[in-house]
Amino acid sequence: MSTNTSLSFSSSELRDLVVAWVALGLAFAIFFAGGGTRAVASVTEGGLLGPLVVSLLTAGVGFLLHELAHKVVAVRFGQRAEFRADYGMLFLAVMSSLAGFIFAAPGAVYHRGRITEREHGLIALAGPVTNLLLAAIFLPLLFLGAFGGSEFVGLVGSRGVTINVFLAAFNMLPFGSLDGKTVFSWSKIVFLVVFVPSVLLTLGLFVFGGLF
């Protein structure tokens, strides 16, 4: 479908993107510090800036580029698309991280307009594929840190790979409102090509990589 719709961002959308990015960064910084009193002790000893920057560059970027990929492809197919943060869920993400676990659903890209089943499937697929591409981008940083490079670079690499591979696998689950259900309905072959490697990579990181 050809379209004259251009990619643009409203002021409210930009605000929601920034709020979601910062809230997710804070939530994951607390979560990786152990949550609750352990996170407070960690911040007291080493400060908040370092862990926050790592989380903003990994979890924050992974979540937001996932959503923006949906928007870019939706606009490509002539949709009107805009990201809307879910402030209640962002609050829950921060609160759950304080309890030592994390539940993150920062919001979603809402789009409208007439599209085919294939186009709908490709819009859904764009998010998980973006996470897999980001994992590949973070991978060299992981190796740099492992072979005598900066500890900070290695940490960004390991968490960038871990979070993005997990996001790809989780979002490709063919249930509920997750991307995988839409992709599965459109093309079971495409679904398997993306879902199976994502799950295997996630399991590999868990069993052999020790990154979770």
Short mmCIF file of C-alpha atoms in Angstrom, two decimals:
data_model
loop_
_atom_site.label_atom_id
_atom_site.label_comp_id
_atom_site.label_asym_id
_atom_site.label_seq_id
_atom_site.Cartn_x
_atom_site.Cartn_y
_atom_site.Cartn_z
CA MET A 1 0.00 0.00 0.00
CA SER A 2 1.47 3.36 -0.93
CA THR A 3 0.99 6.24 1.47
CA ASN A 4 1.79 9.90 1.91
CA THR A 5 1.64 9.58 5.68
CA SER A 6 4.90 10.86 7.16
CA LEU A 7 6.52 9.85 10.42
CA SER A 8 5.89 12.54 13.02
CA PHE A 9 5.58 12.84 16.78
CA SER A 10 3.15 14.96 18.77
CA SER A 11 4.31 16.79 21.88
CA SER A 12 2.25 14.45 24.08
CA GLU A 13 3.79 11.42 22.37
CA LEU A 14 7.32 12.74 22.92
CA ARG A 15 6.46 13.37 26.57
CA ASP A 16 5.15 9.82 26.95
CA LEU A 17 8.28 8.38 25.32
CA VAL A 18 10.58 10.28 27.70
CA VAL A 19 8.52 9.40 30.79
CA ALA A 20 8.40 5.71 29.81
CA TRP A 21 12.14 5.65 29.09
CA VAL A 22 13.07 7.21 32.45
CA ALA A 23 10.57 5.12 34.45
CA LEU A 24 11.78 1.89 32.87
CA GLY A 25 15.40 2.86 33.43
CA LEU A 26 14.69 3.54 37.10
CA ALA A 27 12.68 0.32 37.54
CA PHE A 28 15.35 -1.90 35.98
CA ALA A 29 18.15 -0.13 37.89
CA ILE A 30 16.34 -0.95 41.15
CA PHE A 31 15.57 -4.49 40.00
CA PHE A 32 19.15 -5.31 39.03
CA ALA A 33 20.35 -3.86 42.33
CA GLY A 34 18.23 -6.45 44.15
CA GLY A 35 15.15 -4.40 44.96
CA GLY A 36 14.06 -2.90 48.27
CA THR A 37 16.69 -2.39 50.95
CA ARG A 38 19.40 -4.02 48.82
CA ALA A 39 18.82 -1.42 46.11
CA VAL A 40 18.90 1.38 48.68
CA ALA A 41 22.18 0.04 50.10
CA SER A 42 23.63 -0.27 46.61
CA VAL A 43 22.68 3.31 45.77
CA THR A 44 24.09 4.55 49.08
CA GLU A 45 27.41 2.81 48.46
CA GLY A 46 27.89 3.46 44.76
CA GLY A 47 25.35 6.05 43.71
CA LEU A 48 22.41 5.81 41.33
CA LEU A 49 23.85 7.36 38.19
CA GLY A 50 25.82 4.35 36.90
CA PRO A 51 23.07 1.73 37.30
CA LEU A 52 20.48 4.16 35.91
CA VAL A 53 22.55 4.90 32.81
CA VAL A 54 23.05 1.16 32.17
CA SER A 55 19.31 0.52 32.47
CA LEU A 56 18.40 3.49 30.28
CA LEU A 57 20.77 2.24 27.57
CA THR A 58 19.56 -1.37 27.73
CA ALA A 59 16.05 -1.92 29.07
CA GLY A 60 14.85 1.58 28.23
CA VAL A 61 16.16 1.49 24.68
CA GLY A 62 14.98 -2.10 24.13
CA PHE A 63 11.40 -1.40 25.19
CA LEU A 64 11.04 1.94 23.42
CA LEU A 65 12.64 0.95 20.11
CA HIS A 66 10.38 -2.11 20.14
CA GLU A 67 7.35 0.18 20.29
CA LEU A 68 8.75 2.71 17.82
CA ALA A 69 9.37 -0.10 15.33
CA HIS A 70 5.65 -0.84 15.44
CA LYS A 71 4.95 2.83 14.74
CA VAL A 72 7.41 3.11 11.85
CA VAL A 73 5.99 0.08 10.04
CA ALA A 74 2.40 1.09 10.77
CA VAL A 75 3.02 4.53 9.27
CA ARG A 76 4.70 2.87 6.29
CA PHE A 77 1.40 1.08 5.65
CA GLY A 78 -0.65 4.25 5.84
CA GLN A 79 -1.71 4.00 9.46
CA ARG A 80 -2.09 6.81 11.92
CA ALA A 81 0.05 5.55 14.78
CA GLU A 82 1.05 7.01 18.12
CA PHE A 83 2.73 5.73 21.28
CA ARG A 84 0.84 6.16 24.51
CA ALA A 85 2.47 5.48 27.86
CA ASP A 86 0.52 3.56 30.48
CA TYR A 87 1.30 5.56 33.60
CA GLY A 88 -0.34 3.03 35.89
CA MET A 89 1.80 0.21 34.50
CA LEU A 90 4.93 2.36 34.69
CA PHE A 91 4.17 2.99 38.36
CA LEU A 92 3.67 -0.76 38.83
CA ALA A 93 7.04 -1.41 37.17
CA VAL A 94 8.82 0.80 39.69
CA MET A 95 6.87 -0.59 42.66
CA SER A 96 7.42 -4.22 41.61
CA SER A 97 11.15 -3.56 41.22
CA LEU A 98 11.25 -2.39 44.83
CA ALA A 99 9.70 -5.74 45.79
CA GLY A 100 12.50 -7.62 44.01
CA PHE A 101 10.74 -8.57 40.76
CA ILE A 102 9.66 -6.59 37.75
CA PHE A 103 6.55 -6.35 35.62
CA ALA A 104 7.06 -3.89 32.80
CA ALA A 105 4.43 -2.84 30.28
CA PRO A 106 5.27 0.77 29.49
CA GLY A 107 2.48 1.39 26.99
CA ALA A 108 1.76 0.66 23.38
CA VAL A 109 1.58 2.06 19.88
CA TYR A 110 -2.03 2.49 18.83
CA HIS A 111 -2.71 2.60 15.12
CA ARG A 112 -5.79 2.86 12.96
CA GLY A 113 -6.64 2.65 9.31
CA ARG A 114 -7.32 -0.06 6.77
CA ILE A 115 -4.62 -2.73 6.43
CA THR A 116 -4.33 -6.28 5.19
CA GLU A 117 -3.64 -9.29 7.42
CA ARG A 118 -0.07 -9.38 6.08
CA GLU A 119 0.51 -5.72 6.93
CA HIS A 120 -0.93 -6.24 10.39
CA GLY A 121 1.42 -9.18 10.87
CA LEU A 122 4.43 -7.18 9.74
CA ILE A 123 3.57 -4.34 12.12
CA ALA A 124 3.48 -6.83 15.00
CA LEU A 125 6.66 -8.55 13.83
CA ALA A 126 8.64 -5.30 13.72
CA GLY A 127 8.96 -5.07 17.52
CA PRO A 128 10.49 -8.49 18.25
CA VAL A 129 12.74 -8.31 15.18
CA THR A 130 14.03 -4.95 16.40
CA ASN A 131 14.88 -6.53 19.76
CA LEU A 132 16.84 -9.30 18.02
CA LEU A 133 18.75 -6.70 15.98
CA LEU A 134 19.50 -4.75 19.16
CA ALA A 135 20.79 -7.93 20.82
CA ALA A 136 23.19 -8.36 17.89
CA ILE A 137 24.32 -4.73 18.28
CA PHE A 138 24.97 -5.19 22.02
CA LEU A 139 26.85 -8.48 21.52
CA PRO A 140 30.23 -6.92 20.58
CA LEU A 141 30.07 -4.82 23.76
CA LEU A 142 29.61 -8.02 25.76
CA PHE A 143 32.76 -9.50 24.22
CA LEU A 144 34.71 -6.28 24.73
CA GLY A 145 33.90 -6.36 28.42
CA ALA A 146 34.68 -10.05 28.73
CA PHE A 147 38.15 -9.74 27.18
CA GLY A 148 39.69 -7.00 29.24
CA GLY A 149 37.62 -4.02 28.22
CA SER A 150 35.67 -1.64 30.39
CA GLU A 151 33.49 -3.27 33.06
CA PHE A 152 30.80 -0.69 32.27
CA VAL A 153 30.88 -1.57 28.56
CA GLY A 154 30.67 -5.27 29.38
CA LEU A 155 27.71 -4.71 31.68
CA VAL A 156 25.88 -2.69 29.02
CA GLY A 157 26.60 -5.46 26.52
CA SER A 158 25.45 -8.34 28.74
CA ARG A 159 22.26 -6.65 29.84
CA GLY A 160 21.55 -5.34 26.35
CA VAL A 161 21.80 -8.85 24.89
CA THR A 162 19.84 -10.47 27.72
CA ILE A 163 16.96 -8.01 27.87
CA ASN A 164 16.47 -7.78 24.12
CA VAL A 165 16.57 -11.54 23.49
CA PHE A 166 14.08 -12.04 26.31
CA LEU A 167 11.81 -9.27 24.97
CA ALA A 168 11.82 -10.87 21.52
CA ALA A 169 10.93 -14.30 22.89
CA PHE A 170 8.28 -13.04 25.31
CA ASN A 171 6.53 -10.82 22.79
CA MET A 172 6.46 -13.62 20.21
CA LEU A 173 4.38 -15.83 22.50
CA PRO A 174 1.13 -16.50 20.56
CA PHE A 175 -1.20 -15.46 23.35
CA GLY A 176 -3.40 -12.54 24.38
CA SER A 177 -2.41 -9.17 23.00
CA LEU A 178 1.23 -10.14 22.42
CA ASP A 179 2.80 -9.67 18.98
CA GLY A 180 3.23 -13.40 18.49
CA LYS A 181 -0.51 -14.01 18.31
CA THR A 182 -0.89 -11.54 15.43
CA VAL A 183 2.12 -12.94 13.59
CA PHE A 184 0.91 -16.51 14.12
CA SER A 185 -2.51 -15.65 12.70
CA TRP A 186 -0.89 -14.15 9.62
CA SER A 187 1.91 -16.64 8.89
CA LYS A 188 2.82 -19.67 10.94
CA ILE A 189 6.09 -20.06 9.00
CA VAL A 190 7.22 -16.52 9.76
CA PHE A 191 6.14 -17.01 13.36
CA LEU A 192 8.30 -20.13 13.73
CA VAL A 193 11.30 -18.52 12.00
CA VAL A 194 11.35 -15.74 14.60
CA PHE A 195 9.88 -17.44 17.66
CA VAL A 196 12.01 -20.60 17.76
CA PRO A 197 15.43 -18.86 17.57
CA SER A 198 14.28 -16.27 20.14
CA VAL A 199 13.27 -18.97 22.62
CA LEU A 200 16.44 -21.01 21.99
CA LEU A 201 18.63 -17.95 22.49
CA THR A 202 16.80 -17.10 25.71
CA LEU A 203 17.22 -20.63 27.04
CA GLY A 204 20.86 -20.64 25.97
CA LEU A 205 21.55 -17.44 27.89
CA PHE A 206 19.79 -18.87 30.91
CA VAL A 207 21.43 -22.30 30.90
CA PHE A 208 24.88 -21.63 29.46
CA GLY A 209 25.48 -17.92 29.48
CA GLY A 210 24.65 -17.12 33.07
CA LEU A 211 23.37 -13.72 31.99
CA PHE A 212 19.98 -13.93 33.70
#
